[in-house]
């Protein structure tokens, strides 16, 4: 039997989009007087099927280079600072224009009416564990229990989504949240978007359903400009005959009226920066692989440095015909 998904009345209409200008500002703390070399990586968004990035501009006091990681194909600016030649705080500003489109996959009678979509050549990484998302033990047991008696991957994915929304609570109090730790989410049953999606992705992968992690920034639905306090993340899972299916479990929890909508849809109120977990940069960092990559990552004299501060803001624009940035 094909899965039939309902859509809430207030879900955005098919094909909706949002045009905006985004500013990503980075400023360092005062460097220690005996500091040697500072290395800095800043994630940079790129165009894909759901967003067009244009008019990208990076203002930096020193030369930077654009790089791409080999595993997830995320893009970022890389620069090195010698405090002896560049005294004082480091200040960098990135601006770009974007058009983000709603991503909505029709799930109604999906098994009976598959779409002609090519299966990616390699889904191995989307089936593998992450450091904080194991696929055995507790995660595998829960996934098996919640999908027992279900045959198709789409029905299993929906059962996992419903289960996570039923046990989790969006709650950023206390400690431990925000790391995307699937075991933490299972045990504590609360957290932010990273914790919701760590559990969703882990359970799906444990059932053989390819799933991937995406992260960027949210755009408030009720404002046309202003500051953005922090990141937002979401996920996609692969179904043969449908392709990558969007899902946003934490938004589905926070907005019950759109719970149905966020299983199979991402609205246009977001911008994607990077994909993946356990990221190895190029040039390689000397610290551990990045848990995820949306804020600047810095190293001071070969060690991770938390001296970078960042702020984010946006302004809505009228849609235009600006050409997208290609890397």
mmCIF file of C-alpha atoms in Angstrom:
data_model
loop_
_atom_site.group_PDB
_atom_site.id
_atom_site.type_symbol
_atom_site.label_atom_id
_atom_site.label_comp_id
_atom_site.label_asym_id
_atom_site.label_seq_id
_atom_site.Cartn_x
_atom_site.Cartn_y
_atom_site.Cartn_z
ATOM 1 C CA UNK A 1 0.000 0.000 0.000
ATOM 2 C CA UNK A 2 1.358 3.433 -0.920
ATOM 3 C CA UNK A 3 1.823 6.005 1.813
ATOM 4 C CA UNK A 4 -0.628 8.922 1.704
ATOM 5 C CA UNK A 5 0.457 12.112 3.413
ATOM 6 C CA UNK A 6 -1.933 14.839 4.400
ATOM 7 C CA UNK A 7 -0.956 18.509 4.172
ATOM 8 C CA UNK A 8 -2.033 21.134 6.693
ATOM 9 C CA UNK A 9 -4.093 24.055 5.538
ATOM 10 C CA UNK A 10 -1.474 26.659 6.405
ATOM 11 C CA UNK A 11 1.423 24.925 4.634
ATOM 12 C CA UNK A 12 3.141 27.103 2.003
ATOM 13 C CA UNK A 13 1.871 26.579 -1.502
ATOM 14 C CA UNK A 14 3.834 24.616 -4.048
ATOM 15 C CA UNK A 15 6.613 26.596 -5.642
ATOM 16 C CA UNK A 16 6.823 29.353 -2.995
ATOM 17 C CA UNK A 17 10.186 31.076 -2.648
ATOM 18 C CA UNK A 18 11.929 33.780 -0.631
ATOM 19 C CA UNK A 19 14.554 36.256 -1.812
ATOM 20 C CA UNK A 20 16.853 37.921 0.693
ATOM 21 C CA UNK A 21 20.259 39.376 1.395
ATOM 22 C CA UNK A 22 22.301 37.724 4.136
ATOM 23 C CA UNK A 23 25.205 39.067 6.191
ATOM 24 C CA UNK A 24 27.626 36.810 8.075
ATOM 25 C CA UNK A 25 30.047 38.807 10.239
ATOM 26 C CA UNK A 26 33.065 37.391 12.073
ATOM 27 C CA UNK A 27 35.205 39.171 14.647
ATOM 28 C CA UNK A 28 37.971 37.752 16.790
ATOM 29 C CA UNK A 29 38.783 38.481 20.374
ATOM 30 C CA UNK A 30 42.079 40.161 21.122
ATOM 31 C CA UNK A 31 44.876 37.808 20.177
ATOM 32 C CA UNK A 32 47.369 36.774 22.840
ATOM 33 C CA UNK A 33 50.597 38.816 22.610
ATOM 34 C CA UNK A 34 52.644 35.693 22.015
ATOM 35 C CA UNK A 35 50.270 34.265 19.405
ATOM 36 C CA UNK A 36 51.781 32.735 16.307
ATOM 37 C CA UNK A 37 49.577 31.695 13.391
ATOM 38 C CA UNK A 38 45.780 31.868 13.255
ATOM 39 C CA UNK A 39 44.031 29.612 10.739
ATOM 40 C CA UNK A 40 40.368 30.239 9.967
ATOM 41 C CA UNK A 41 37.736 28.361 7.959
ATOM 42 C CA UNK A 42 34.375 30.042 7.220
ATOM 43 C CA UNK A 43 31.521 28.062 5.587
ATOM 44 C CA UNK A 44 30.181 29.520 2.350
ATOM 45 C CA UNK A 45 26.753 28.638 0.894
ATOM 46 C CA UNK A 46 26.425 27.472 -2.700
ATOM 47 C CA UNK A 47 23.647 27.121 -5.227
ATOM 48 C CA UNK A 48 21.762 23.856 -5.611
ATOM 49 C CA UNK A 49 18.315 22.743 -6.740
ATOM 50 C CA UNK A 50 16.651 24.510 -3.790
ATOM 51 C CA UNK A 51 18.570 27.794 -3.633
ATOM 52 C CA UNK A 52 20.390 30.272 -5.834
ATOM 53 C CA UNK A 53 23.320 32.148 -4.278
ATOM 54 C CA UNK A 54 24.505 35.323 -6.016
ATOM 55 C CA UNK A 55 26.546 38.493 -5.424
ATOM 56 C CA UNK A 56 28.795 36.756 -2.917
ATOM 57 C CA UNK A 57 31.303 39.153 -1.392
ATOM 58 C CA UNK A 58 33.859 38.521 1.363
ATOM 59 C CA UNK A 59 35.665 41.448 2.976
ATOM 60 C CA UNK A 60 38.828 40.298 4.701
ATOM 61 C CA UNK A 61 41.977 42.084 5.939
ATOM 62 C CA UNK A 62 44.100 39.258 4.501
ATOM 63 C CA UNK A 63 44.039 37.077 1.418
ATOM 64 C CA UNK A 64 41.653 34.107 1.471
ATOM 65 C CA UNK A 65 41.183 31.059 -0.713
ATOM 66 C CA UNK A 66 38.040 29.095 -1.539
ATOM 67 C CA UNK A 67 38.128 25.371 -0.801
ATOM 68 C CA UNK A 68 35.823 22.342 -0.991
ATOM 69 C CA UNK A 69 35.869 19.283 1.229
ATOM 70 C CA UNK A 70 36.133 15.975 -0.596
ATOM 71 C CA UNK A 71 33.425 14.040 1.239
ATOM 72 C CA UNK A 72 30.404 16.349 1.333
ATOM 73 C CA UNK A 73 31.495 18.983 -1.197
ATOM 74 C CA UNK A 74 30.907 21.799 1.277
ATOM 75 C CA UNK A 75 32.554 25.099 0.363
ATOM 76 C CA UNK A 76 34.426 27.454 2.666
ATOM 77 C CA UNK A 77 36.855 30.346 2.744
ATOM 78 C CA UNK A 78 40.255 29.606 4.255
ATOM 79 C CA UNK A 79 42.696 32.227 5.501
ATOM 80 C CA UNK A 80 45.746 32.535 7.692
ATOM 81 C CA UNK A 81 46.632 35.495 9.891
ATOM 82 C CA UNK A 82 50.031 36.410 11.301
ATOM 83 C CA UNK A 83 49.273 38.605 14.357
ATOM 84 C CA UNK A 84 52.648 40.286 13.987
ATOM 85 C CA UNK A 85 51.657 41.570 10.550
ATOM 86 C CA UNK A 86 47.934 41.982 11.285
ATOM 87 C CA UNK A 87 47.631 43.257 14.872
ATOM 88 C CA UNK A 88 44.302 43.765 16.569
ATOM 89 C CA UNK A 89 41.048 41.835 16.183
ATOM 90 C CA UNK A 90 40.353 40.027 12.910
ATOM 91 C CA UNK A 91 37.153 41.265 11.226
ATOM 92 C CA UNK A 92 35.584 39.538 8.228
ATOM 93 C CA UNK A 93 32.217 40.135 6.591
ATOM 94 C CA UNK A 94 30.496 37.913 4.052
ATOM 95 C CA UNK A 95 27.366 39.046 2.220
ATOM 96 C CA UNK A 96 25.337 37.366 -0.483
ATOM 97 C CA UNK A 97 21.910 37.370 -2.076
ATOM 98 C CA UNK A 98 19.800 34.250 -2.158
ATOM 99 C CA UNK A 99 16.564 32.895 -3.525
ATOM 100 C CA UNK A 100 15.416 29.905 -1.537
ATOM 101 C CA UNK A 101 12.633 27.703 -2.920
ATOM 102 C CA UNK A 102 10.225 25.491 -1.053
ATOM 103 C CA UNK A 103 11.199 21.834 -1.335
ATOM 104 C CA UNK A 104 8.067 19.725 -1.358
ATOM 105 C CA UNK A 105 7.868 16.079 -2.403
ATOM 106 C CA UNK A 106 4.474 14.556 -3.109
ATOM 107 C CA UNK A 107 4.145 11.411 -1.008
ATOM 108 C CA UNK A 108 0.569 10.552 -1.892
ATOM 109 C CA UNK A 109 0.392 7.094 -3.441
ATOM 110 C CA UNK A 110 4.148 7.231 -3.912
ATOM 111 C CA UNK A 111 4.533 3.478 -4.411
ATOM 112 C CA UNK A 112 1.973 3.453 -7.229
ATOM 113 C CA UNK A 113 3.298 6.539 -9.026
ATOM 114 C CA UNK A 114 7.095 6.632 -8.746
ATOM 115 C CA UNK A 115 9.009 9.545 -10.235
ATOM 116 C CA UNK A 116 11.824 9.095 -12.726
ATOM 117 C CA UNK A 117 14.729 10.085 -10.461
ATOM 118 C CA UNK A 118 18.227 8.703 -10.761
ATOM 119 C CA UNK A 119 19.611 6.952 -7.686
ATOM 120 C CA UNK A 120 22.911 8.533 -6.552
ATOM 121 C CA UNK A 121 25.953 6.482 -7.490
ATOM 122 C CA UNK A 122 27.073 6.178 -3.879
ATOM 123 C CA UNK A 123 24.815 6.399 -0.837
ATOM 124 C CA UNK A 124 27.363 4.730 1.441
ATOM 125 C CA UNK A 125 28.012 7.800 3.606
ATOM 126 C CA UNK A 126 24.281 8.336 4.080
ATOM 127 C CA UNK A 127 24.052 4.825 5.540
ATOM 128 C CA UNK A 128 27.106 5.017 7.807
ATOM 129 C CA UNK A 129 27.322 6.002 11.484
ATOM 130 C CA UNK A 130 28.680 9.315 12.767
ATOM 131 C CA UNK A 131 30.742 9.680 15.925
ATOM 132 C CA UNK A 132 27.630 10.741 17.857
ATOM 133 C CA UNK A 133 25.126 8.767 15.795
ATOM 134 C CA UNK A 134 25.774 5.026 16.205
ATOM 135 C CA UNK A 135 23.610 2.598 14.271
ATOM 136 C CA UNK A 136 23.841 -0.378 16.588
ATOM 137 C CA UNK A 137 22.763 -1.049 20.154
ATOM 138 C CA UNK A 138 20.001 1.200 21.471
ATOM 139 C CA UNK A 139 19.448 3.007 18.161
ATOM 140 C CA UNK A 140 19.049 -0.218 16.205
ATOM 141 C CA UNK A 141 16.741 -1.709 18.834
ATOM 142 C CA UNK A 142 14.470 1.335 18.895
ATOM 143 C CA UNK A 143 14.363 1.529 15.110
ATOM 144 C CA UNK A 144 13.411 -2.139 14.873
ATOM 145 C CA UNK A 145 10.694 -1.808 17.500
ATOM 146 C CA UNK A 146 9.126 1.287 15.952
ATOM 147 C CA UNK A 147 9.063 -0.125 12.412
ATOM 148 C CA UNK A 148 8.012 -3.679 13.265
ATOM 149 C CA UNK A 149 5.465 -5.036 10.794
ATOM 150 C CA UNK A 150 6.103 -2.299 8.217
ATOM 151 C CA UNK A 151 7.449 -3.257 4.803
ATOM 152 C CA UNK A 152 8.243 -0.171 2.752
ATOM 153 C CA UNK A 153 10.994 2.351 3.613
ATOM 154 C CA UNK A 154 8.593 5.287 3.361
ATOM 155 C CA UNK A 155 6.251 3.802 5.950
ATOM 156 C CA UNK A 156 9.243 3.039 8.171
ATOM 157 C CA UNK A 157 10.534 6.586 7.794
ATOM 158 C CA UNK A 158 7.140 7.985 8.786
ATOM 159 C CA UNK A 159 6.980 5.707 11.833
ATOM 160 C CA UNK A 160 10.405 6.959 12.927
ATOM 161 C CA UNK A 161 9.373 10.597 12.433
ATOM 162 C CA UNK A 162 6.204 10.087 14.482
ATOM 163 C CA UNK A 163 8.107 8.293 17.222
ATOM 164 C CA UNK A 164 10.745 11.005 17.575
ATOM 165 C CA UNK A 165 8.103 13.742 17.736
ATOM 166 C CA UNK A 166 6.190 11.748 20.344
ATOM 167 C CA UNK A 167 9.100 11.270 22.760
ATOM 168 C CA UNK A 168 11.251 14.368 22.200
ATOM 169 C CA UNK A 169 10.788 17.885 23.552
ATOM 170 C CA UNK A 170 12.370 20.991 22.060
ATOM 171 C CA UNK A 171 14.210 22.259 25.127
ATOM 172 C CA UNK A 172 17.561 24.045 25.297
ATOM 173 C CA UNK A 173 17.861 24.217 29.071
ATOM 174 C CA UNK A 174 20.592 22.506 31.031
ATOM 175 C CA UNK A 175 23.635 20.874 29.466
ATOM 176 C CA UNK A 176 24.290 18.321 26.743
ATOM 177 C CA UNK A 177 21.884 19.564 24.094
ATOM 178 C CA UNK A 178 22.986 20.858 20.686
ATOM 179 C CA UNK A 179 25.677 18.262 19.964
ATOM 180 C CA UNK A 180 23.535 16.027 17.780
ATOM 181 C CA UNK A 181 24.085 13.077 20.105
ATOM 182 C CA UNK A 182 21.567 10.353 19.295
ATOM 183 C CA UNK A 183 22.132 8.445 22.547
ATOM 184 C CA UNK A 184 21.689 11.647 24.557
ATOM 185 C CA UNK A 185 18.419 12.272 22.704
ATOM 186 C CA UNK A 186 17.224 8.740 23.459
ATOM 187 C CA UNK A 187 18.041 9.014 27.150
ATOM 188 C CA UNK A 188 17.092 12.621 27.936
ATOM 189 C CA UNK A 189 14.350 12.995 25.314
ATOM 190 C CA UNK A 190 14.925 16.685 24.752
ATOM 191 C CA UNK A 191 17.240 19.008 22.850
ATOM 192 C CA UNK A 192 17.375 21.261 19.812
ATOM 193 C CA UNK A 193 17.244 20.568 16.078
ATOM 194 C CA UNK A 194 20.590 18.729 16.026
ATOM 195 C CA UNK A 195 19.401 16.295 18.687
ATOM 196 C CA UNK A 196 16.046 15.692 16.969
ATOM 197 C CA UNK A 197 17.706 14.967 13.646
ATOM 198 C CA UNK A 198 20.538 12.875 15.086
ATOM 199 C CA UNK A 199 17.898 10.480 16.395
ATOM 200 C CA UNK A 200 15.851 10.565 13.179
ATOM 201 C CA UNK A 201 18.885 10.020 10.958
ATOM 202 C CA UNK A 202 20.338 7.297 13.176
ATOM 203 C CA UNK A 203 17.110 5.312 13.299
ATOM 204 C CA UNK A 204 16.562 5.640 9.544
ATOM 205 C CA UNK A 205 20.091 4.557 8.710
ATOM 206 C CA UNK A 206 19.763 1.630 11.114
ATOM 207 C CA UNK A 207 16.801 0.496 9.002
ATOM 208 C CA UNK A 208 18.783 0.807 5.778
ATOM 209 C CA UNK A 209 17.222 4.120 4.745
ATOM 210 C CA UNK A 210 19.865 6.589 3.497
ATOM 211 C CA UNK A 211 19.609 9.895 5.367
ATOM 212 C CA UNK A 212 21.702 13.061 5.383
ATOM 213 C CA UNK A 213 22.159 16.029 7.698
ATOM 214 C CA UNK A 214 21.905 19.639 6.492
ATOM 215 C CA UNK A 215 22.568 22.861 8.376
ATOM 216 C CA UNK A 216 22.214 26.567 7.764
ATOM 217 C CA UNK A 217 20.151 29.408 9.161
ATOM 218 C CA UNK A 218 16.419 30.002 9.650
ATOM 219 C CA UNK A 219 14.596 33.070 8.348
ATOM 220 C CA UNK A 220 11.778 34.203 10.655
ATOM 221 C CA UNK A 221 8.358 33.826 9.057
ATOM 222 C CA UNK A 222 7.028 36.940 10.784
ATOM 223 C CA UNK A 223 9.887 39.367 10.008
ATOM 224 C CA UNK A 224 11.317 40.832 6.811
ATOM 225 C CA UNK A 225 14.701 41.771 8.277
ATOM 226 C CA UNK A 226 16.783 41.633 11.419
ATOM 227 C CA UNK A 227 19.244 39.588 13.414
ATOM 228 C CA UNK A 228 19.320 35.788 13.358
ATOM 229 C CA UNK A 229 20.270 34.303 16.709
ATOM 230 C CA UNK A 230 21.747 31.016 15.508
ATOM 231 C CA UNK A 231 21.707 28.039 13.174
ATOM 232 C CA UNK A 232 18.961 25.617 12.197
ATOM 233 C CA UNK A 233 19.382 22.102 10.835
ATOM 234 C CA UNK A 234 17.170 19.596 9.061
ATOM 235 C CA UNK A 235 17.475 16.340 7.116
ATOM 236 C CA UNK A 236 16.625 14.424 3.958
ATOM 237 C CA UNK A 237 16.172 10.703 3.374
ATOM 238 C CA UNK A 238 16.346 8.751 0.142
ATOM 239 C CA UNK A 239 13.437 6.736 -1.276
ATOM 240 C CA UNK A 240 13.742 5.020 -4.653
ATOM 241 C CA UNK A 241 11.111 6.464 -6.977
ATOM 242 C CA UNK A 242 10.935 9.712 -4.983
ATOM 243 C CA UNK A 243 14.533 10.827 -4.508
ATOM 244 C CA UNK A 244 15.637 12.874 -1.501
ATOM 245 C CA UNK A 245 12.647 13.493 0.751
ATOM 246 C CA UNK A 246 12.880 16.586 3.010
ATOM 247 C CA UNK A 247 12.064 16.365 6.704
ATOM 248 C CA UNK A 248 12.226 18.834 9.589
ATOM 249 C CA UNK A 249 11.406 17.025 12.824
ATOM 250 C CA UNK A 250 12.104 19.869 15.254
ATOM 251 C CA UNK A 251 9.933 22.336 13.300
ATOM 252 C CA UNK A 252 7.223 19.675 13.139
ATOM 253 C CA UNK A 253 7.388 19.428 16.936
ATOM 254 C CA UNK A 254 7.358 23.193 17.502
ATOM 255 C CA UNK A 255 4.471 23.802 15.094
ATOM 256 C CA UNK A 256 1.900 20.979 15.448
ATOM 257 C CA UNK A 257 -0.285 22.512 12.730
ATOM 258 C CA UNK A 258 2.522 21.818 10.258
ATOM 259 C CA UNK A 259 3.587 18.424 11.585
ATOM 260 C CA UNK A 260 2.293 16.701 8.454
ATOM 261 C CA UNK A 261 3.830 19.325 6.204
ATOM 262 C CA UNK A 262 7.362 18.875 7.564
ATOM 263 C CA UNK A 263 7.369 15.196 6.677
ATOM 264 C CA UNK A 264 8.068 15.634 2.969
ATOM 265 C CA UNK A 265 8.664 19.391 2.856
ATOM 266 C CA UNK A 266 11.061 22.170 3.710
ATOM 267 C CA UNK A 267 9.655 25.668 3.542
ATOM 268 C CA UNK A 268 11.564 28.536 1.933
ATOM 269 C CA UNK A 269 12.395 30.165 5.271
ATOM 270 C CA UNK A 270 15.961 28.897 5.491
ATOM 271 C CA UNK A 271 19.327 28.915 3.753
ATOM 272 C CA UNK A 272 21.607 25.895 3.484
ATOM 273 C CA UNK A 273 25.323 26.274 4.259
ATOM 274 C CA UNK A 274 26.738 22.751 4.605
ATOM 275 C CA UNK A 275 25.927 19.056 4.748
ATOM 276 C CA UNK A 276 27.321 16.265 6.857
ATOM 277 C CA UNK A 277 28.938 15.464 10.198
ATOM 278 C CA UNK A 278 32.518 14.646 11.231
ATOM 279 C CA UNK A 279 33.910 17.020 8.627
ATOM 280 C CA UNK A 280 37.561 16.974 7.608
ATOM 281 C CA UNK A 281 38.592 20.268 6.095
ATOM 282 C CA UNK A 282 41.065 21.045 3.320
ATOM 283 C CA UNK A 283 43.614 22.335 4.172
ATOM 284 C CA UNK A 284 43.292 19.876 7.027
ATOM 285 C CA UNK A 285 42.640 21.093 10.540
ATOM 286 C CA UNK A 286 44.887 19.799 13.320
ATOM 287 C CA UNK A 287 41.929 19.359 15.661
ATOM 288 C CA UNK A 288 39.272 16.654 15.505
ATOM 289 C CA UNK A 289 36.817 16.402 12.593
ATOM 290 C CA UNK A 290 34.107 19.044 12.958
ATOM 291 C CA UNK A 291 30.886 17.768 14.511
ATOM 292 C CA UNK A 292 29.077 20.003 12.021
ATOM 293 C CA UNK A 293 30.106 23.178 10.212
ATOM 294 C CA UNK A 294 28.020 26.337 10.247
ATOM 295 C CA UNK A 295 30.028 28.706 12.462
ATOM 296 C CA UNK A 296 33.646 29.745 11.810
ATOM 297 C CA UNK A 297 36.283 27.275 12.900
ATOM 298 C CA UNK A 298 39.662 28.623 14.023
ATOM 299 C CA UNK A 299 42.972 27.231 15.214
ATOM 300 C CA UNK A 300 45.626 29.202 17.060
ATOM 301 C CA UNK A 301 49.109 27.748 16.885
ATOM 302 C CA UNK A 302 47.724 24.369 15.851
ATOM 303 C CA UNK A 303 45.005 24.079 18.506
ATOM 304 C CA UNK A 304 41.246 24.753 18.262
ATOM 305 C CA UNK A 305 40.553 28.347 19.292
ATOM 306 C CA UNK A 306 37.178 29.630 20.487
ATOM 307 C CA UNK A 307 38.144 33.263 20.071
ATOM 308 C CA UNK A 308 35.946 33.905 17.036
ATOM 309 C CA UNK A 309 32.583 35.616 17.488
ATOM 310 C CA UNK A 310 29.958 35.754 14.764
ATOM 311 C CA UNK A 311 26.662 37.470 14.017
ATOM 312 C CA UNK A 312 24.067 36.996 11.294
ATOM 313 C CA UNK A 313 21.344 39.158 9.775
ATOM 314 C CA UNK A 314 19.075 39.259 6.740
ATOM 315 C CA UNK A 315 16.842 41.551 4.710
ATOM 316 C CA UNK A 316 14.097 40.338 2.398
ATOM 317 C CA UNK A 317 14.358 41.368 -1.257
ATOM 318 C CA UNK A 318 12.066 41.418 -4.222
ATOM 319 C CA UNK A 319 12.866 38.405 -6.449
ATOM 320 C CA UNK A 320 15.322 39.347 -9.196
ATOM 321 C CA UNK A 321 17.097 37.761 -12.088
ATOM 322 C CA UNK A 322 20.563 37.804 -10.520
ATOM 323 C CA UNK A 323 22.807 35.029 -11.741
ATOM 324 C CA UNK A 324 23.865 32.334 -9.287
ATOM 325 C CA UNK A 325 27.389 31.949 -7.969
ATOM 326 C CA UNK A 326 29.196 28.907 -9.324
ATOM 327 C CA UNK A 327 32.298 27.346 -7.759
#
